Short mmCIF file of C-alpha atoms in Angstrom, two decimals:
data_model
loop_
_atom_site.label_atom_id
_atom_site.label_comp_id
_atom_site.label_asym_id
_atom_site.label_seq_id
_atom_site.Cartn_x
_atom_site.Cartn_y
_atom_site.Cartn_z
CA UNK A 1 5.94 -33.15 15.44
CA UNK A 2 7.88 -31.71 12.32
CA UNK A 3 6.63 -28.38 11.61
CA UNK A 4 6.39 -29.60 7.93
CA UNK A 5 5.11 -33.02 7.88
CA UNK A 6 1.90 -33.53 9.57
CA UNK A 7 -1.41 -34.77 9.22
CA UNK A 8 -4.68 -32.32 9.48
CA UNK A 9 -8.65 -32.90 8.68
CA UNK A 10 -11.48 -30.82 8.56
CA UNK A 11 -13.81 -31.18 11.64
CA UNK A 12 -17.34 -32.16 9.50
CA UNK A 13 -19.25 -30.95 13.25
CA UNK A 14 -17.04 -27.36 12.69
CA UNK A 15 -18.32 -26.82 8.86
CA UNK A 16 -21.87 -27.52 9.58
CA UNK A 17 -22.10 -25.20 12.21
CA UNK A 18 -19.47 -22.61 11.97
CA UNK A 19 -21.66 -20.09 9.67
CA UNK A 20 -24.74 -20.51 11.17
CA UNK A 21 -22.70 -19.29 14.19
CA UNK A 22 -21.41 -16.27 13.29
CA UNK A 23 -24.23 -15.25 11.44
CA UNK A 24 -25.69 -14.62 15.12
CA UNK A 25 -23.18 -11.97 15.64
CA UNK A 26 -23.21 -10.35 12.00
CA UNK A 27 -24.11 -7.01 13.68
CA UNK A 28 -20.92 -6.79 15.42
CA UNK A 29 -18.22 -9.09 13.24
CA UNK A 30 -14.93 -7.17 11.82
CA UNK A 31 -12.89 -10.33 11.46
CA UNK A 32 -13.39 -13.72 11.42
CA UNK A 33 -10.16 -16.66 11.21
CA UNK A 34 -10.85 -19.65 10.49
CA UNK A 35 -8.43 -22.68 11.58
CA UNK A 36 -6.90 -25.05 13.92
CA UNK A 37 -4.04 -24.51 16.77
CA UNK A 38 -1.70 -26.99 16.77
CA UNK A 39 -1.89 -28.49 20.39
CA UNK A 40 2.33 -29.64 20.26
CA UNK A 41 2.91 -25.37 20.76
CA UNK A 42 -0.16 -23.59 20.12
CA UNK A 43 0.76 -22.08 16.51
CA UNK A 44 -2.48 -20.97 14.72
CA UNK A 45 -2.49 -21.68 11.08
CA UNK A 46 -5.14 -21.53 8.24
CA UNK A 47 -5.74 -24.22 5.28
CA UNK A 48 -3.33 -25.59 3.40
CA UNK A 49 -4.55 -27.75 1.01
CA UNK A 50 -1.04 -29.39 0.91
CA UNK A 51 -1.87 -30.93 3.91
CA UNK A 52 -5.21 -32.53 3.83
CA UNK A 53 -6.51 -35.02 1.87
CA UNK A 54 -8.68 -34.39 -1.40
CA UNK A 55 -12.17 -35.12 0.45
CA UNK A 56 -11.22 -32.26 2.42
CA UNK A 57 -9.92 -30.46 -0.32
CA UNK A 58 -13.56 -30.41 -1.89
CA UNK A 59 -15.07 -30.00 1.59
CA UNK A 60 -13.23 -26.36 1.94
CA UNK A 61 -14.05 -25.49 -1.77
CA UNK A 62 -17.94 -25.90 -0.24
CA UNK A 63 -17.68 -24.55 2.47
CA UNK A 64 -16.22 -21.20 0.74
CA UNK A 65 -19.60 -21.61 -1.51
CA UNK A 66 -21.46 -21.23 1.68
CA UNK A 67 -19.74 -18.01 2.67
CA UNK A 68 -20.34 -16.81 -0.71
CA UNK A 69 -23.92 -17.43 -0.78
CA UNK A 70 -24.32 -15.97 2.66
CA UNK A 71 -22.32 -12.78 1.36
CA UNK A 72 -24.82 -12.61 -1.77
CA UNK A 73 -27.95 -13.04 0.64
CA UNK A 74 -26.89 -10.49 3.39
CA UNK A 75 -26.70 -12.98 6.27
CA UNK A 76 -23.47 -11.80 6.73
CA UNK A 77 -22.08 -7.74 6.73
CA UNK A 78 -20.32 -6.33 3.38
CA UNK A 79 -17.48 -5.54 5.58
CA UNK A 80 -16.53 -8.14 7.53
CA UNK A 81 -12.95 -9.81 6.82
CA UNK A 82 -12.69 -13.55 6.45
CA UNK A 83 -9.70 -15.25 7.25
CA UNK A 84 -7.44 -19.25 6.96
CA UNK A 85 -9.69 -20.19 3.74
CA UNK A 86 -8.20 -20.80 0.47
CA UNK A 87 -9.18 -22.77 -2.73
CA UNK A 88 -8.11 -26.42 -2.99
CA UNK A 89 -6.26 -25.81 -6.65
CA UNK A 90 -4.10 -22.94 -5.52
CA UNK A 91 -0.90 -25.27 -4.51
CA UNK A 92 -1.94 -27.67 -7.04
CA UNK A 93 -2.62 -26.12 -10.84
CA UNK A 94 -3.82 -22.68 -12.16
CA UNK A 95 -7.27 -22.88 -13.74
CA UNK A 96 -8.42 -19.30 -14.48
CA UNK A 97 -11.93 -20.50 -14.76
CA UNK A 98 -12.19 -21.68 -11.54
CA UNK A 99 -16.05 -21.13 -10.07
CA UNK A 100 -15.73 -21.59 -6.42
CA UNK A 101 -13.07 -18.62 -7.14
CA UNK A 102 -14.88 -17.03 -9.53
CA UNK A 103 -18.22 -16.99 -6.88
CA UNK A 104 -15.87 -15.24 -3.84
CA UNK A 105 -14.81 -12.80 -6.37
CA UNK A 106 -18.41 -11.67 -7.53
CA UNK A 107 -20.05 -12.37 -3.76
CA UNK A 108 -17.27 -11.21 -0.87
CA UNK A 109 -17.02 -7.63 0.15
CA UNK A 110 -14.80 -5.57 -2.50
CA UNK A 111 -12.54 -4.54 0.16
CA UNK A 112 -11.64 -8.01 0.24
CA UNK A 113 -12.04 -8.66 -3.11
CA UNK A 114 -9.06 -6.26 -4.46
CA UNK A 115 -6.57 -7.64 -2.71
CA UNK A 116 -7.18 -11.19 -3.67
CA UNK A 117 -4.56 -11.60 -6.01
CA UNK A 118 -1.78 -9.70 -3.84
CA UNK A 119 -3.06 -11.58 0.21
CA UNK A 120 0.53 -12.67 0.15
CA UNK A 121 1.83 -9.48 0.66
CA UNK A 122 -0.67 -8.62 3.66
CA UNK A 123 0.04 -11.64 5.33
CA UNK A 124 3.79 -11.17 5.27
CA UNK A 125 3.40 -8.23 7.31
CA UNK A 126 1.72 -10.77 10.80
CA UNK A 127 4.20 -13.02 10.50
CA UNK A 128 5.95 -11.29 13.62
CA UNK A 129 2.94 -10.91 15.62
CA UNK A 130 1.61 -13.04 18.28
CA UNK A 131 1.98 -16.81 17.69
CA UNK A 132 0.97 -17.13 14.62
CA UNK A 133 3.09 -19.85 12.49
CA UNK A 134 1.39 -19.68 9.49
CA UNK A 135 2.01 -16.67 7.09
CA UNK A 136 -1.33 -18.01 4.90
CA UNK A 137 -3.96 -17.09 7.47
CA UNK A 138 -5.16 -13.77 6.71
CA UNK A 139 -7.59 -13.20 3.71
CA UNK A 140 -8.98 -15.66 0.96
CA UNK A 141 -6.13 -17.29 -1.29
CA UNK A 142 -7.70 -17.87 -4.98
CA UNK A 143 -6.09 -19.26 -8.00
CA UNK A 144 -7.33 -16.55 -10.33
CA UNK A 145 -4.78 -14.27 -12.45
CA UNK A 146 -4.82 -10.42 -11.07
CA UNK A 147 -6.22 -9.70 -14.57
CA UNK A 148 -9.40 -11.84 -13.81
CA UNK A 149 -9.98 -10.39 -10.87
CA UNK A 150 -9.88 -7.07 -11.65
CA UNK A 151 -11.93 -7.96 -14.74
CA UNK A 152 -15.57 -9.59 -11.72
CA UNK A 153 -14.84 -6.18 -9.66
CA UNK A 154 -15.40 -3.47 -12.92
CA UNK A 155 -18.72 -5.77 -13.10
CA UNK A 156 -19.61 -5.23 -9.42
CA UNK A 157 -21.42 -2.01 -8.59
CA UNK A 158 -18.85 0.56 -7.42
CA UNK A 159 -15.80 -2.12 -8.50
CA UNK A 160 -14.59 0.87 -10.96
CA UNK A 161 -14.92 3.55 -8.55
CA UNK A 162 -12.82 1.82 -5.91
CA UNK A 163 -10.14 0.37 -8.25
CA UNK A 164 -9.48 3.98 -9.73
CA UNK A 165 -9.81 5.90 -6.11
CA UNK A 166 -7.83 7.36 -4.22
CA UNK A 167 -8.58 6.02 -1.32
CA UNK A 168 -7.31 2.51 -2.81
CA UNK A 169 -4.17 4.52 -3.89
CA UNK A 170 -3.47 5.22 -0.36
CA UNK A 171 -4.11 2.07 0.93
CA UNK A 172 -1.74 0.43 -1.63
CA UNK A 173 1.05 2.58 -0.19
CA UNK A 174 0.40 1.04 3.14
CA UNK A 175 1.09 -2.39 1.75
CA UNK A 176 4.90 -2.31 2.36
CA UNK A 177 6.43 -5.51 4.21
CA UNK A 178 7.22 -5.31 7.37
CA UNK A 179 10.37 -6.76 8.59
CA UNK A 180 11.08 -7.04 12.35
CA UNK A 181 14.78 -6.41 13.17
CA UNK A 182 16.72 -6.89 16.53
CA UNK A 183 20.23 -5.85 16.66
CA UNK A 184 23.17 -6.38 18.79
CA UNK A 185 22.15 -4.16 21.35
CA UNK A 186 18.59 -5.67 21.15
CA UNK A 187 16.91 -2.51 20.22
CA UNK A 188 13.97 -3.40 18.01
CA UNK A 189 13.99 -1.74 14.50
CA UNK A 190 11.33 -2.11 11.84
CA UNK A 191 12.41 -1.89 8.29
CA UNK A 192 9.66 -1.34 5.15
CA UNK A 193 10.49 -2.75 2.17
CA UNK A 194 8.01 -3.15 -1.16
CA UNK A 195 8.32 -6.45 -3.12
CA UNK A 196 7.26 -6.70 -7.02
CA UNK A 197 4.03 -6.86 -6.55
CA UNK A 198 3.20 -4.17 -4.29
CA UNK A 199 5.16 -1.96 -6.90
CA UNK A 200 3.19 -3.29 -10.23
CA UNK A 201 -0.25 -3.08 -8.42
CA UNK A 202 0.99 1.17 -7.66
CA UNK A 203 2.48 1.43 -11.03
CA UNK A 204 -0.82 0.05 -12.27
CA UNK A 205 -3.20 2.75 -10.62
CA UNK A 206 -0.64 5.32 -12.16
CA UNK A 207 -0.92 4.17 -15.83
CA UNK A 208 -5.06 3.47 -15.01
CA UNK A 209 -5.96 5.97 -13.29
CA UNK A 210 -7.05 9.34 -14.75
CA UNK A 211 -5.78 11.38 -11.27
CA UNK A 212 -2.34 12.48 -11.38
CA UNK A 213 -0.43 11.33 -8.40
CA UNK A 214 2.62 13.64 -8.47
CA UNK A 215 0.10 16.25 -7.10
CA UNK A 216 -1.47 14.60 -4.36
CA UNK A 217 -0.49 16.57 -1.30
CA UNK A 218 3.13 15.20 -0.10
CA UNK A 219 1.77 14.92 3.78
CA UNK A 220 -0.71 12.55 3.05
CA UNK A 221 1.17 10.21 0.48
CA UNK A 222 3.83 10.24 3.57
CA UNK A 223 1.46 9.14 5.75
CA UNK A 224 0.47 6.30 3.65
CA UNK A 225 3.77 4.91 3.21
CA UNK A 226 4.28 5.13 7.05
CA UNK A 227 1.25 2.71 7.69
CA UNK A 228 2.96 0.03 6.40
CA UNK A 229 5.25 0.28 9.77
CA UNK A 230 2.20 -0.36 11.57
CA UNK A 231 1.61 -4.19 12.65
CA UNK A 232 -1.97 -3.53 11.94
CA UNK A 233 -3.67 -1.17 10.02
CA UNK A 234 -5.71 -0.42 13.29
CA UNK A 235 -2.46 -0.02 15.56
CA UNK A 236 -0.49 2.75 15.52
CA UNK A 237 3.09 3.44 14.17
CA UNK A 238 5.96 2.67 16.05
CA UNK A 239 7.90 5.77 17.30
CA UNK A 240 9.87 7.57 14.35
CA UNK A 241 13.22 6.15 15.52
CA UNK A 242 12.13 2.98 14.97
CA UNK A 243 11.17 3.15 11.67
CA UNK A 244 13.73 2.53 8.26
CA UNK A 245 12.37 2.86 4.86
CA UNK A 246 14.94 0.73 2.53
CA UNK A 247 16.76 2.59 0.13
CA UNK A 248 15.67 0.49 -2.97
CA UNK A 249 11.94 1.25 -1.93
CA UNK A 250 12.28 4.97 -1.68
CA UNK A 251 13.82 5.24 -4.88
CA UNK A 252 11.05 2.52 -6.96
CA UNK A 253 8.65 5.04 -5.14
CA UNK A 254 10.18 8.25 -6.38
CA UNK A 255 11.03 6.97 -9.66
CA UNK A 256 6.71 6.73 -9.70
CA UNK A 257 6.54 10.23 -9.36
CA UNK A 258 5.28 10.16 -5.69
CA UNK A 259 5.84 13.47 -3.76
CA UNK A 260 8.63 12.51 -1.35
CA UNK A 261 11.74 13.41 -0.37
CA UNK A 262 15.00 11.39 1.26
CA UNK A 263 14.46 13.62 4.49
CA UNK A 264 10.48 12.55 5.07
CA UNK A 265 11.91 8.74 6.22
CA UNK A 266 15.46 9.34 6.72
CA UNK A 267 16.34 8.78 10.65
CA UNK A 268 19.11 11.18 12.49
CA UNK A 269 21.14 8.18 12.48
CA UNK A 270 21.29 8.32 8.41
CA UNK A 271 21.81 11.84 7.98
CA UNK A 272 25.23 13.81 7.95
CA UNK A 273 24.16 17.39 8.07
CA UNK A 274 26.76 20.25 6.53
CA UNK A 275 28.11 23.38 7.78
CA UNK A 276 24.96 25.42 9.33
CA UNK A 277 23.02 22.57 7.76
CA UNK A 278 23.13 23.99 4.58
CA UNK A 279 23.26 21.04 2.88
CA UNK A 280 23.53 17.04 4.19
CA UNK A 281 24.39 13.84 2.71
CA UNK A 282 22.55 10.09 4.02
CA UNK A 283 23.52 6.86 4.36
CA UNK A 284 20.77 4.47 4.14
CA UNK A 285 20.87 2.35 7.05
CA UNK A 286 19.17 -0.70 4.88
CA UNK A 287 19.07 -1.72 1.45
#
C-alpha cells in the first residue's frame, strides 16, 4: 500500500458510460472530477499516466476526444469545469503538436482553456482541503507550451477579448498559493505566496495588454490579491488575522506597478507604529 508504487486501470464500463451520464444533468453541472478513491484510506486522486499502463494511456487520450467533441456539439455547457484528466505524453515527452491537446484547446470552455498551461498552480492551492491526496486533480493537464496555447485561444471567438481583459487580470491576482500553516500554539495561519509562473503570466498581461494597470482602482486590485486566501474561489476569505502575504510576493507585485501599499496586507502583529502613529516600521512575518 505505498503511496507511490501501485497499480491502477481504467474501468472500460466507467468510459463508456460516464459522458452519456452527465450529459443528463448538463443543465445544472459546475464541476465534474473524474477519478478513483483509493479504498486502503479513501484519498481521491485523478490520472496519472505514470501509473497505468499504455492501453490505458491511449484509452484516456480518447476519452478526452469524447469530451471535446461533446464540448464542440453543445451536449455539454460552455462553463462547466472538468476535472482528474490529463494527456498520456505529459510525464512522458513534450510534443507541441500534440492533437488530442490541440482538440481540448480549440473545443473546452475558454475559462478553462487559459489556464491550461499554469493548472499546477490552481491545484496547489486544494492540496489542504478535504482528503484529497492528489495535487493533479483539478483541471485538464496538456503537454502544450503556454505560447501554443495562447496562440488556439486568439483563434477562438472572444479568445482576444478575454486574454487582454480585465477581468482575467483580476483573476490572475487570485492565483497566489496557498499555504496552510499551524504554529506552536495551533492557531491556523494562511500564508500567500506567488511562484514564477503566476508572476510571468501577470507580467505578461502588463507588457500585452493596452490598459494600464497602475491605475486600476487600488480597492479592487486588493481584493484580488486577497482571493487567493480563499480555499475556493466560491468560499470566502478567512478572517484578516489569518491572512500573511509573503514579503517577496508583495514586493514582485509592487515592482509590477500594482497599486498597493505594505499597510493593505500587513497584520497588527507586523506593524510597529511611531509616536502618535506618525510613522511605523513592519516586520514581515514570512518570507
Amino acid at each position: 500500500d505505498d503511496l507511490e508504487s501501485y497499480d491502477c486501470h481504467l474501468d472500460d464500463d466507467t468510459l463508456t458510460r460516464a459522458l452519456p451520464f452527465l450529459c443528463n444533468f448538463s443543465s445544472c453541472l459546475e464541476r465534474v472530477f473524474l477519478g478513483g478513491r483509493r479504498p486502503s484510506n479513501g484519498q481521491v486522486e485523478g490520472y496519472k499516466t505514470d501509473r497505468f499502463s499504455v492501453e490505458d494511456d491511449m484509452k484516456m487520450n480518447n476519452f478526452i476526444d469524447l469530451f471535446s467533441g461533446a464540448f464542440r456539439a453543445g451536449a455539454l455547457p460552455n462553463n462547466v469545469w472538468i476535472a482528474g484528466l490529463s494527456c498520456s505524453k505529459e510525464t512522458r515527452m513534450h510534443i507541441n503538436t500534440c492533437k488530442v491537446c490541440r482538440n481540448a484547446c480549440k473545443s473546452f470552455p475558454l475559462s478553462s482553456v487559459v489556464d491550461f498551461e499554469d493548472i499546477h498552480v490552481i491545484k496547489k492551492r486544494y492540496r489542504f482541503r478535504a482528503n484529497l491526496f492528489d495535487d493533479d486533480i483539478f483541471g485538464l493537464n496538456v503537454c502544450l507550451k503556454r505560447t501554443e496555447i495562447e496562440e488556439i485561444i486568439l483563434g477562438r471567438p472572444g479568445g482576444k477579448e478575454l486574454l487582454q481583459s480585465k477581468a482575467r487580470f483580476m483573476t490572475l491576482l487570485g492565483r497566489g498559493v496557498r499555504h496552510v500553516v499551524i504554529t506552536d500554539d495551533d492557531k491556523v495561519l494562511y500564508v500567500v505566496k506567488y511562484d514564477d509562473a503566476v508572476l510571468g503570466q501577470i507580467n505578461r498581461f502588463i507588457k500585452h495588454s493596452a490598459m494600464d494597470v497602475t491605475i486600476f482602482p487600488p480597492d479592487e486590485v486588493i481584493e484580488a490579491i486577497r482571493r487567493s486566501f480563499a480555499a475556493d474561489e466560491r468560499d470566502p476569505l478567512p478572517p484578516r488575522e489569518q491572512c500573511y502575504l509573503a514579503e517577496s510576493s508583495f514586493n514582485a507585485l509592487k515592482e509590477l506597478g500594482l497599486p498597493i501599499e505594505e499597510t493593505d496586507f500587513l497584520n497588527e502583529d507586523e506593524l510597529c507604529y511611531g509616536y502618535k502613529n506618525s510613522y511605523f516600521s513592519c516586520d514581515w512575518r514570512f518570507y
